Coordinates of C-alpha atoms in Angstrom, one line a residue:
X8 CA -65.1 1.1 71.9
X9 CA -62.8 -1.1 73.6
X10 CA -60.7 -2.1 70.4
X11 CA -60.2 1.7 69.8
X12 CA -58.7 2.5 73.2
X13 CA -56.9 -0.2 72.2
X14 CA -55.5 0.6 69.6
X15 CA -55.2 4.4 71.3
X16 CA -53.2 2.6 74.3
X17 CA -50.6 1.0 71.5
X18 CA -50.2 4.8 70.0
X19 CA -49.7 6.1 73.2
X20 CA -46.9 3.6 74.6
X21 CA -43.9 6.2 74.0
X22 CA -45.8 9.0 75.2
X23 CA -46.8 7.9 78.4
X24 CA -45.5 6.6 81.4
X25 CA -47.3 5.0 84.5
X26 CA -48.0 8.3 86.6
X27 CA -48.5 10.7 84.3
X28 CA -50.9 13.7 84.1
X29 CA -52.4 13.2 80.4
X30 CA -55.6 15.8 79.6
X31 CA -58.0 15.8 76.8
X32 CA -60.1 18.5 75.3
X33 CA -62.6 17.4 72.8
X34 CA -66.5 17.9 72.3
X35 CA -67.3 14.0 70.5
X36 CA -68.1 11.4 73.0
X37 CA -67.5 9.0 70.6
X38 CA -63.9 10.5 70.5
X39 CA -63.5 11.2 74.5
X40 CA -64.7 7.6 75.8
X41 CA -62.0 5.3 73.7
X42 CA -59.4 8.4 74.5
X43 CA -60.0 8.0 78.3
X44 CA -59.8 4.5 78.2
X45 CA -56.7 4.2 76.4
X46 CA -55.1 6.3 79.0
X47 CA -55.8 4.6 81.6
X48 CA -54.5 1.0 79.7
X49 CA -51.2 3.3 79.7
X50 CA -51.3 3.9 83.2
X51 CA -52.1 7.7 82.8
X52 CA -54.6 9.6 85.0
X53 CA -56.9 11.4 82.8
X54 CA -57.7 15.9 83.4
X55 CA -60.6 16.5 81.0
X56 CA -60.0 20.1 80.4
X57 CA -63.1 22.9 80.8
X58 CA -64.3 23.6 77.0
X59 CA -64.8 27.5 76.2
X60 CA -68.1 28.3 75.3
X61 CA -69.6 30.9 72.5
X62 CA -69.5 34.0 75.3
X63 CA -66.0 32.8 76.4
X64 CA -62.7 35.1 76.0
X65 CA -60.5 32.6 74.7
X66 CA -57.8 34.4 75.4
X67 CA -58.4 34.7 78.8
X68 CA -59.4 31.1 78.3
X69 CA -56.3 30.0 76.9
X70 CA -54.2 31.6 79.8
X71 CA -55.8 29.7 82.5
X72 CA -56.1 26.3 80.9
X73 CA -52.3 26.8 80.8
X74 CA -52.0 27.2 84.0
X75 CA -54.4 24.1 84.7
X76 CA -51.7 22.4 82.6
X77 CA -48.7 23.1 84.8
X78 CA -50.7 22.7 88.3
X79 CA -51.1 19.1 87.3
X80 CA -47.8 18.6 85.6
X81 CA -49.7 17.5 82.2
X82 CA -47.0 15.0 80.3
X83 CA -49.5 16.0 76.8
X84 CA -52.7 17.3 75.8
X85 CA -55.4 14.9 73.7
X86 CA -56.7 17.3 71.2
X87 CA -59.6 16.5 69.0
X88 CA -62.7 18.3 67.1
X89 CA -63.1 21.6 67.3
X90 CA -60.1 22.4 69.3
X91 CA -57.6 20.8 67.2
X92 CA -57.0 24.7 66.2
X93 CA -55.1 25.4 69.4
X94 CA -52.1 23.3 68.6
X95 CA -50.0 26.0 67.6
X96 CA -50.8 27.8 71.1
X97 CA -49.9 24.4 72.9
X98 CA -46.6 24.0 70.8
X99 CA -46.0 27.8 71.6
X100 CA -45.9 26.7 75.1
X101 CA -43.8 23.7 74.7
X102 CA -46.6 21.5 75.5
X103 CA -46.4 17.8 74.2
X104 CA -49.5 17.1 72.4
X105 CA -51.3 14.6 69.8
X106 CA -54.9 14.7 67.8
X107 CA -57.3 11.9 69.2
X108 CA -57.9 11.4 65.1
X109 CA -54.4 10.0 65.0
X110 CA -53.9 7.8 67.4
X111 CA -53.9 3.7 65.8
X112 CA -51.4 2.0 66.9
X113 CA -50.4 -1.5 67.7
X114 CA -53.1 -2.8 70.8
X115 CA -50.4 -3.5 73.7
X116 CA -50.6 -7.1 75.5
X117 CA -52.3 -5.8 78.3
X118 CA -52.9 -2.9 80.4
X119 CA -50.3 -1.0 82.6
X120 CA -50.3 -2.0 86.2
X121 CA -50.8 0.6 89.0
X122 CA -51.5 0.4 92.4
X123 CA -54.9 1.5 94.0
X124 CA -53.4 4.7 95.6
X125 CA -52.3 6.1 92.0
X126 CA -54.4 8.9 90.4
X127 CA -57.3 7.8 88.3
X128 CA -58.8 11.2 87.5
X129 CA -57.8 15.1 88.2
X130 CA -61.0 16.5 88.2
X131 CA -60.7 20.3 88.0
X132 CA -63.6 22.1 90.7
X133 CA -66.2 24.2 89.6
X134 CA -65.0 28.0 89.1
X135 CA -61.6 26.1 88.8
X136 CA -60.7 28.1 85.5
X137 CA -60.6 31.3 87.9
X138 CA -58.8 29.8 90.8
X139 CA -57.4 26.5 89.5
X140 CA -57.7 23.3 91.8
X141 CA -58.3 19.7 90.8
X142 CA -60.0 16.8 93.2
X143 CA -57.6 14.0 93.0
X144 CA -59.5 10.4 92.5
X145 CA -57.3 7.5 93.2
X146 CA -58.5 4.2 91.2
X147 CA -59.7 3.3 94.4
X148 CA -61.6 6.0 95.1
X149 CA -63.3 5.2 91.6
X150 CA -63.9 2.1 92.3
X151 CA -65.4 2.3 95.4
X152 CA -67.8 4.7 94.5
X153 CA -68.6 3.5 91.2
X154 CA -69.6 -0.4 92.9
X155 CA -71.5 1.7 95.7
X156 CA -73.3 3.5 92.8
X157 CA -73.9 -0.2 90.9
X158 CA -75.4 -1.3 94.3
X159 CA -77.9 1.5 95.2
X160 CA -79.2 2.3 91.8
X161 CA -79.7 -1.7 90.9
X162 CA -77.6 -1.3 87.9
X163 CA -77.7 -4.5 85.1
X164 CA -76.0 -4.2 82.5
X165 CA -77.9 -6.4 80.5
X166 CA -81.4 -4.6 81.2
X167 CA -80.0 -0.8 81.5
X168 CA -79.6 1.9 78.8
X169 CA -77.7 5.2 80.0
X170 CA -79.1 8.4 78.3
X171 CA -76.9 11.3 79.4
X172 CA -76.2 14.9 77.6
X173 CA -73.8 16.1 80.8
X174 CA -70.4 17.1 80.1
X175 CA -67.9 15.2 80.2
X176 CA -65.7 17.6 82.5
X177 CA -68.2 17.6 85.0
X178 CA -67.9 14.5 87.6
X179 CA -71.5 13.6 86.9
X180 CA -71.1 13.4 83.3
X181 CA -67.9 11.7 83.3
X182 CA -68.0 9.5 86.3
X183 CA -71.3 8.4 86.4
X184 CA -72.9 8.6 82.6
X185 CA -69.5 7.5 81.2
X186 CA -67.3 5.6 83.4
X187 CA -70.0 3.8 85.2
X188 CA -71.2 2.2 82.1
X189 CA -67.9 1.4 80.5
X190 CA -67.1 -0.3 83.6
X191 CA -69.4 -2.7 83.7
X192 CA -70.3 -2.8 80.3
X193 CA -73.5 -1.2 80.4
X194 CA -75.2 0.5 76.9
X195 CA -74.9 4.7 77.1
X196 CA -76.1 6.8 74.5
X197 CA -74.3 10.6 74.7
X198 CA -74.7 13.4 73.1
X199 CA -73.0 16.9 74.3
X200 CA -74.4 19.6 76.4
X201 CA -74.5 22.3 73.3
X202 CA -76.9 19.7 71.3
X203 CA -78.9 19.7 74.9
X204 CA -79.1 23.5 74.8
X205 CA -79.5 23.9 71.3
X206 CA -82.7 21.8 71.6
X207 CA -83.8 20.6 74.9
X208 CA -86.3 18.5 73.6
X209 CA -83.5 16.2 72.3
X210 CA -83.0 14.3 75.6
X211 CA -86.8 13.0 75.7
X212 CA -85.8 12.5 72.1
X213 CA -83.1 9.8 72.7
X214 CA -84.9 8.6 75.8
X215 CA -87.6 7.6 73.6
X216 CA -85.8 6.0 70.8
X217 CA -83.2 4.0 72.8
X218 CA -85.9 2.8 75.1
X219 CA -83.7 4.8 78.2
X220 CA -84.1 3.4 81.9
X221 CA -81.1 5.3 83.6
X222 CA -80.7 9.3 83.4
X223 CA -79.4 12.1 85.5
X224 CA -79.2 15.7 85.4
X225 CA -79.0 19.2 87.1
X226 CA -82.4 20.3 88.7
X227 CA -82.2 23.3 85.9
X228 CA -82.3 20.9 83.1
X229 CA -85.6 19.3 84.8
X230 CA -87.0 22.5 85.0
X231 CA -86.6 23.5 81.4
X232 CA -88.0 20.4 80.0
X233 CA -90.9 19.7 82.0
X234 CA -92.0 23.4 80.7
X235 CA -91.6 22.1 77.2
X236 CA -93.7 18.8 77.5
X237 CA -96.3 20.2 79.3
X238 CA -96.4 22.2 75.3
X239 CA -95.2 18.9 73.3
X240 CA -97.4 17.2 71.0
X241 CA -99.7 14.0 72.3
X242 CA -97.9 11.0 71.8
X243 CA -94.5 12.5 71.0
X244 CA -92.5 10.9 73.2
X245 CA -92.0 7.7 75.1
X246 CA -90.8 7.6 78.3
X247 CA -92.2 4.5 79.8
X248 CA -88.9 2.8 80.1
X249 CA -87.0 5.6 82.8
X250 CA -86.9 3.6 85.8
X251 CA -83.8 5.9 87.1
X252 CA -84.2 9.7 86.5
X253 CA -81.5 11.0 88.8
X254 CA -81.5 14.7 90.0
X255 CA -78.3 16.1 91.8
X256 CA -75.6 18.5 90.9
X257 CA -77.5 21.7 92.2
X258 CA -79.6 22.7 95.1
X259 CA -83.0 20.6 93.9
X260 CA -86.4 23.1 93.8
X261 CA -89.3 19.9 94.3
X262 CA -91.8 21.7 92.9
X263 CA -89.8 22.3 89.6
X264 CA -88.9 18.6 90.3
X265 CA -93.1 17.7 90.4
X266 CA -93.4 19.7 87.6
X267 CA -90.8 17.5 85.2
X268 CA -92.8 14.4 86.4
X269 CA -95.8 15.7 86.3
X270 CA -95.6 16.9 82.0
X271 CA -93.9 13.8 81.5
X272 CA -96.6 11.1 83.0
X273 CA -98.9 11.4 80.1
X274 CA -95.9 10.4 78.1
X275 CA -95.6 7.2 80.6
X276 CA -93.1 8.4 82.9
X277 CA -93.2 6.7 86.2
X278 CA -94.0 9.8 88.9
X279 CA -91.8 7.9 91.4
X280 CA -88.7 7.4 88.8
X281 CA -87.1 10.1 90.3
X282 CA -84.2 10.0 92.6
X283 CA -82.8 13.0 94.5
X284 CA -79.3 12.8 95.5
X285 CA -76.1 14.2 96.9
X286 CA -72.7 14.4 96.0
X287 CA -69.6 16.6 94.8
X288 CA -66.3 15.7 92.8
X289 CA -64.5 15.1 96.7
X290 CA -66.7 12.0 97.0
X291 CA -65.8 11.0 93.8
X292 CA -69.3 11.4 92.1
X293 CA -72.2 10.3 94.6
X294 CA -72.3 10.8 98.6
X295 CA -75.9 9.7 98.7
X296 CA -79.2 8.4 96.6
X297 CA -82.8 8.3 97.9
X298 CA -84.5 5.5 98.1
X299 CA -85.8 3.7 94.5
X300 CA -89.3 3.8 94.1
X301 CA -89.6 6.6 96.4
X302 CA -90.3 9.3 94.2
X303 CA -89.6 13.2 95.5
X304 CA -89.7 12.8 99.2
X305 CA -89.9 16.6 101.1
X306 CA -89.2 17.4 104.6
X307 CA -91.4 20.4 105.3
X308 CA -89.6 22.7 108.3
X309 CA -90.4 25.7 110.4
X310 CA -88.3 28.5 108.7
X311 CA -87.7 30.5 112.0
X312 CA -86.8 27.6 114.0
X313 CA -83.9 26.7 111.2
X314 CA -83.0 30.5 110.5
X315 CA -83.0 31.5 114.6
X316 CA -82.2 28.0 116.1
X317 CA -80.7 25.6 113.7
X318 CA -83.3 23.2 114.0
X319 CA -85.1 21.1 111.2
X320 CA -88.6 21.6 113.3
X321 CA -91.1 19.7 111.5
X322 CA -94.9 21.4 110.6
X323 CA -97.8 21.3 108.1
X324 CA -96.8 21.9 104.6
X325 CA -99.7 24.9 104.4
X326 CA -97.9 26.9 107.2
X327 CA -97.1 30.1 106.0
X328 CA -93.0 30.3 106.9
X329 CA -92.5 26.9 105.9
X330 CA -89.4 25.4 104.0
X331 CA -89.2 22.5 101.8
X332 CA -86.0 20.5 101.1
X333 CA -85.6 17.5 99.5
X334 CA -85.1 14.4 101.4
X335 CA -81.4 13.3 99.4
X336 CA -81.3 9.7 100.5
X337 CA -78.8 7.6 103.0
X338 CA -74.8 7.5 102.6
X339 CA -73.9 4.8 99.5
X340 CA -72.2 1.9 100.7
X341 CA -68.3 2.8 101.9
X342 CA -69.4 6.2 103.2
X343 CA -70.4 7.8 106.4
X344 CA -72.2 11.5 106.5
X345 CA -72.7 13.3 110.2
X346 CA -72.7 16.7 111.4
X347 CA -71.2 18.7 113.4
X348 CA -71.0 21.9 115.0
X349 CA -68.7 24.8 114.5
X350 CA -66.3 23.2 117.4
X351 CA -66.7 19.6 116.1
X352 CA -69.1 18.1 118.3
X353 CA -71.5 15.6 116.5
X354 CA -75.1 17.2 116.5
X355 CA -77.9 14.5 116.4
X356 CA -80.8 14.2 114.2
X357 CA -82.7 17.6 113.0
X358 CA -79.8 19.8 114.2
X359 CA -78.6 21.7 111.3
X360 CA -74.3 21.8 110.9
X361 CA -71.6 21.2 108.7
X362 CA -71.6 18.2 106.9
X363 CA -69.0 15.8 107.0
X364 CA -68.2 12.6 104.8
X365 CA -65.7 9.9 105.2
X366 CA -65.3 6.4 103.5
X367 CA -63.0 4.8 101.0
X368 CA -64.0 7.2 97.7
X369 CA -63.1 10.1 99.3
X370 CA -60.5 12.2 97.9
X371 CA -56.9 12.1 99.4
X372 CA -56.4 15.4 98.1
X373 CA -56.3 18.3 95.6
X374 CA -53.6 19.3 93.5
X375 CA -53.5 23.2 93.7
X376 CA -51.1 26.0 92.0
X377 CA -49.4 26.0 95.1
X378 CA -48.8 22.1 95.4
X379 CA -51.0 19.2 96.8
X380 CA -53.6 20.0 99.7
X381 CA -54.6 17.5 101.9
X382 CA -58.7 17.2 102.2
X383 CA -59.2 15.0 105.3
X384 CA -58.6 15.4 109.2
X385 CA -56.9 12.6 111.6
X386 CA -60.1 10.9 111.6
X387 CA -60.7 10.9 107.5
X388 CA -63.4 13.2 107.3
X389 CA -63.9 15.7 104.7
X390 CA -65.0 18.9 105.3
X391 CA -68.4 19.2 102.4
X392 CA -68.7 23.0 103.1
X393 CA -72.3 22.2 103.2
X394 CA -74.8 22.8 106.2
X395 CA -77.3 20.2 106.7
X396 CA -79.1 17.8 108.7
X397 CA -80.2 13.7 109.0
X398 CA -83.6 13.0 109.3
X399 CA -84.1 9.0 109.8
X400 CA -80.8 8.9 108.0
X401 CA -81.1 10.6 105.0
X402 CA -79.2 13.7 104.2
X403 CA -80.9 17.3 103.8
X404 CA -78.5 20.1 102.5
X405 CA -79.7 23.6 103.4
X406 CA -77.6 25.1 101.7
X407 CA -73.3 26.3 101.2
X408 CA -72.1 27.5 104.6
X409 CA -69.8 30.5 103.1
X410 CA -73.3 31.8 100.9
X411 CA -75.5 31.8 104.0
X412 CA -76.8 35.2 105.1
X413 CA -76.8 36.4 108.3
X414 CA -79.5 39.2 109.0
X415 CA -80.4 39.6 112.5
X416 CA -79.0 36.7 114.2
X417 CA -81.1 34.7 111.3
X418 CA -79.6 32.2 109.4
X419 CA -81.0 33.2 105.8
X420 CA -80.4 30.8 102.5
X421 CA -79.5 31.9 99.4
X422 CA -82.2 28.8 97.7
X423 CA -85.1 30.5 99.7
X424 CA -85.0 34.0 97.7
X425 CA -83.6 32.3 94.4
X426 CA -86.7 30.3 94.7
X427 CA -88.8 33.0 95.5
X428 CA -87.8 35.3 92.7
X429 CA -87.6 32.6 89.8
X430 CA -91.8 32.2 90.5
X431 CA -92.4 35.8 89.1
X432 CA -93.4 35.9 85.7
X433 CA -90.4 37.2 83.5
X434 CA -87.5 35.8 85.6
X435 CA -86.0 33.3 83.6
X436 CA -86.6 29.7 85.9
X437 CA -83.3 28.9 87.6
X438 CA -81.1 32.3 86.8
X439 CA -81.5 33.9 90.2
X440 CA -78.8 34.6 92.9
X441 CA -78.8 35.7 96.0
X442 CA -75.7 37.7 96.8
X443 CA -74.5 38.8 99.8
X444 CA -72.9 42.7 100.5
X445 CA -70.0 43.6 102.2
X446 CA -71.6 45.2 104.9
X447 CA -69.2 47.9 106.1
X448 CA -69.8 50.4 108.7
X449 CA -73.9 49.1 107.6
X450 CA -75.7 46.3 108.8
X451 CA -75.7 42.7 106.1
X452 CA -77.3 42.8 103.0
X453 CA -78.0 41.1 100.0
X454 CA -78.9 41.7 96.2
X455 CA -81.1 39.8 93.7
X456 CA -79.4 39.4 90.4
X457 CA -81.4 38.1 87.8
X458 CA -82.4 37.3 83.9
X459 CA -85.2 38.0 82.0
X460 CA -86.1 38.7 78.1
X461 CA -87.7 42.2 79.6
X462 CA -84.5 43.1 80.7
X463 CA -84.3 46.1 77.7
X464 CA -88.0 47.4 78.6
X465 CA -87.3 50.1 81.1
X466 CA -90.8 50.3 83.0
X467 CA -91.5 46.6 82.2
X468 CA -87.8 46.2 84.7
X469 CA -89.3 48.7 87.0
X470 CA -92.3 46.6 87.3
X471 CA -90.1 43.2 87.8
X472 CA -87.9 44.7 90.4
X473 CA -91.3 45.8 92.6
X474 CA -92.6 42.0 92.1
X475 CA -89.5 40.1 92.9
X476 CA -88.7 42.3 96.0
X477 CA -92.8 41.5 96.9
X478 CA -91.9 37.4 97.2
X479 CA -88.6 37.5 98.6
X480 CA -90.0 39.5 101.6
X481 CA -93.0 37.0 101.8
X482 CA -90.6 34.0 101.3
X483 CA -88.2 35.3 104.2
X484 CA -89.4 38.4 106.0
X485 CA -86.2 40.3 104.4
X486 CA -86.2 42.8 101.4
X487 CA -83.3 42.7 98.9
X488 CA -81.4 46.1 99.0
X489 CA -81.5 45.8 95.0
X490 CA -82.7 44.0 92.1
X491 CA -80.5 43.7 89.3
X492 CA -81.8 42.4 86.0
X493 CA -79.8 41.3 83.2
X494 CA -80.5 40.1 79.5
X495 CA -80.6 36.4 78.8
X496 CA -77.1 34.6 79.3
X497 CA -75.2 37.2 81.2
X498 CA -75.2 35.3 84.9
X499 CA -72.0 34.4 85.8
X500 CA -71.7 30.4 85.6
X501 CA -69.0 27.6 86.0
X502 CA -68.1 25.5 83.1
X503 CA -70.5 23.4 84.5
X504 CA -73.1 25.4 84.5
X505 CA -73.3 26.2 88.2
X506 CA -73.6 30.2 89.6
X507 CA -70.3 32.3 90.4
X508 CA -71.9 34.0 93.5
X509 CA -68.8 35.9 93.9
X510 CA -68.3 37.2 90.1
X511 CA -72.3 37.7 90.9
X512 CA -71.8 40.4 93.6
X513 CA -69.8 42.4 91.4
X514 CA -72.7 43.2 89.0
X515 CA -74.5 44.8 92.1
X516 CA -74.2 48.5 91.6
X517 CA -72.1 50.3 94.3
X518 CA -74.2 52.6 96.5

């Protein structure tokens, strides 16, 4: 692979200067990896532009990856399979661009020097397409968090084998199941997230027949699978070799967790393999990993005591308004995580607050449609926009401050009813959202939009509606003022596969 970015840098040498903003779109690996490399050996900072997907409007699409273009000042666009088609719309646009296929030219006698402070990566947010803003990574910001990474997972290159479907314009799937291994030489094996849809099977699959010890995914993707091994065939996989089954990205459910690791031990998967973390595209990739070995460690809470009080109040898991997070695991070396209250003072352990990181991966900045936008205060910390709490250490996440709903002085997460109404037979595991309502001259509310297969059997809905509204109210003492169910696929999502709460709301019928 290294020859080929080689060869990719030498093509590349009149096209790019040190500095500039160079962005790819492509669906091959195989083609993206060498591509990202070479740009970087030409002293480019790489954008890997958001792919359209089947229900996409491309024309919509096309508007706002334009606009992504000119936020970041792109210098050319890497085109390769299947979107080689929209080079006339680039060159309709004046846009400098070239088709990953073509690039061979002369390997250069070394790469392009740059200093630490310039921009490694412009990674575009999540809901960026809508509201365009990219996380600007510095190379040391990658490197820091990549060697922090190498340290608390016990990477070895020479024992390791990456197995990874995630895209590659997702931080996870670029940072840490492509740049990670090409940095240190490590053996990855990558497939795309439409072969990982089309057939979900397929990452046990590879697992099995690369002998796998390193893979990560959303909490979603754990879900689906473990419900289809617990159906597979005896014998049918081999997953014996997963020492490192990482599981971040999304608010992690731990009994959907138990569930994956459960089907999967009479297939030799290691119950404690898996490792539940923190971390967001301002930290680079990872904030924080629990402990190896550890398995799916819970902190079990008294609800009212964190919805009335902001206190993680520890009691018996069998208590009836008890909440269960997952335990995420101390900072990675070269960060720091506290809390805080809404006036900055540091709250101590169990009090729940904002969370703030700081530490040399950190993002400087973002880059924004209406010019750069610092991300850190005097001291260095970063703002997450999540509210938490330690315990011994290790981060909890509760949940995103601006999606918490208030009801009667209660603090009331979003997880807690998605959770709820994803265990009713006919909701489709993992497409629930919790929505809040403008409340007006009335008092806050909140909707449950769902999916489910029954969605076009009128009394079979009818019947859903009356269930889901049931276990929300037993999960949190709070009825939903509606219950919205959709077909399969209709939830609006990020690129990345993440919930757009806000385009949710809007599905919610007026009263």
């Amino acid at each position: 692979m290294h020859s080929v970015a080689l060869r990719m840098a030498g093509a590349l040498r009149d096209d790019v200067r040190p500095g500039d903003a160079v962005a790819i779109l492509a669906a091959d690996p195989g083609l993206i990896a060498p591509a990202v490399q070479g740009v970087w050996l030409s002293g480019g900072s790489v954008t890997m532009l958001h792919q359209p997907t089947p229900r996409t409007d491309l024309g919509h699409w096309a508007q706002d990856t334009l606009r992504v273009l000119s936020m970041i000042g792109a210098r050319l666009v890497l085109l390769g399979p299947p979107f080689d088609q929209l080079s006339g719309l680039l060159s309709e646009n004046a846009i400098e661009h070239r088709l990953l296929a073509e690039l061979d030219g002369e390997p250069p006698a070394g790469p392009v020097e740059v200093g630490e402070d310039a921009t490694a990566l412009l990674q575009l947010t999540s809901g960026s397409t809508a509201d365009p803003k990219a996380v600007r990574i510095t190379h040391g910001n990658l490197h820091s968090n990549m060697r922090g990474m190498v340290t608390a997972a016990e990477l070895d290159a020479e024992r390791d084998v990456a197995v990874s479907w995630l895209p590659l314009f997702h931080d996870m799937g670029m940072v840490g199941c492509l740049t990670v291994p090409m940095a240190i030489g490590m053996e990855a094996v990558k497939v795309t997230p439409a072969d990982f849809l089309a057939r979900p099977l397929l990452w046990p699959e590879l697992i099995s027949r690369h002998r796998g010890t390193v893979t990560a995914a959303p909490n979603f993707a754990y879900a689906v699978v473990g419900r289809r091994m617990e159906r597979a065939d005896e014998g049918q996989f081999d997953l014996s070799t997963l020492r490192f089954t990482l599981n971040g990205a999304e608010p992690i459910d731990p009994a959907a967790a138990r569930a994956f690791t459960d089907a999967g031990a009479r297939f030799g998967l290691d119950p404690d393999c898996m490792v539940c973390a923190f971390g967001m595209a301002e930290s680079t990739l990872a904030v924080s990993f629990a402990p190896l070995g550890c398995g799916i460690e819970v902190d079990t809470i008294d609800a009212g005591a964190l919805e009335e009080q902001r206190r993680a109040v520890p009691v018996d898991a069998g208590e009836e308004r008890a909440r269960r997070f997952a335990l995420l695991g101390r900072p990675l070396p070269g960060l720091e995580v506290d809390v805080v209250d809404d006036a900055g003072k540091r709250l101590g352990e169990r009090e729940v607050g904002r969370l703030r990181i700081r530490g040399d991966a950190v993002t400087p900045g973002y880059l924004t449609v209406d010019g750069p936008l610092a991300t850190q205060d005097e001291q260095g910390w970063l703002d997450t926009g999540d509210e938490g709490y330690l315990v011994d250490g290790q981060v909890v996440i509760c949940g995103r401050r601006k999606d918490v709903i208030i009801m009667g002085g209660r603090n009331i997460y979003p997880v807690d009813i998605e959770r709820a109404a994803c265990e009713v037979d006919g909701v489709r595991p993992g497409n629930a959202a919790a929505v809040r309502q403008e409340a007006g001259t009335r008092r806050e509310r909140f909707a449950v939009v769902l999916e489910s297969k029954l969605a076009d059997d009128e009394a079979a809905v009818k019947a859903l509606r009356k269930e889901v509204a049931a276990r929300v109210v037993d999960a949190v003492g709070v009825r939903p003022s509606a219950v919205v169910v959709l077909r399969p696929g209709t939830l609006p999502k990020t690129p990345s596969g993440k919930l757009r709460r806000a385009a949710t709301a809007e599905l919610v019928p007026a009263d």
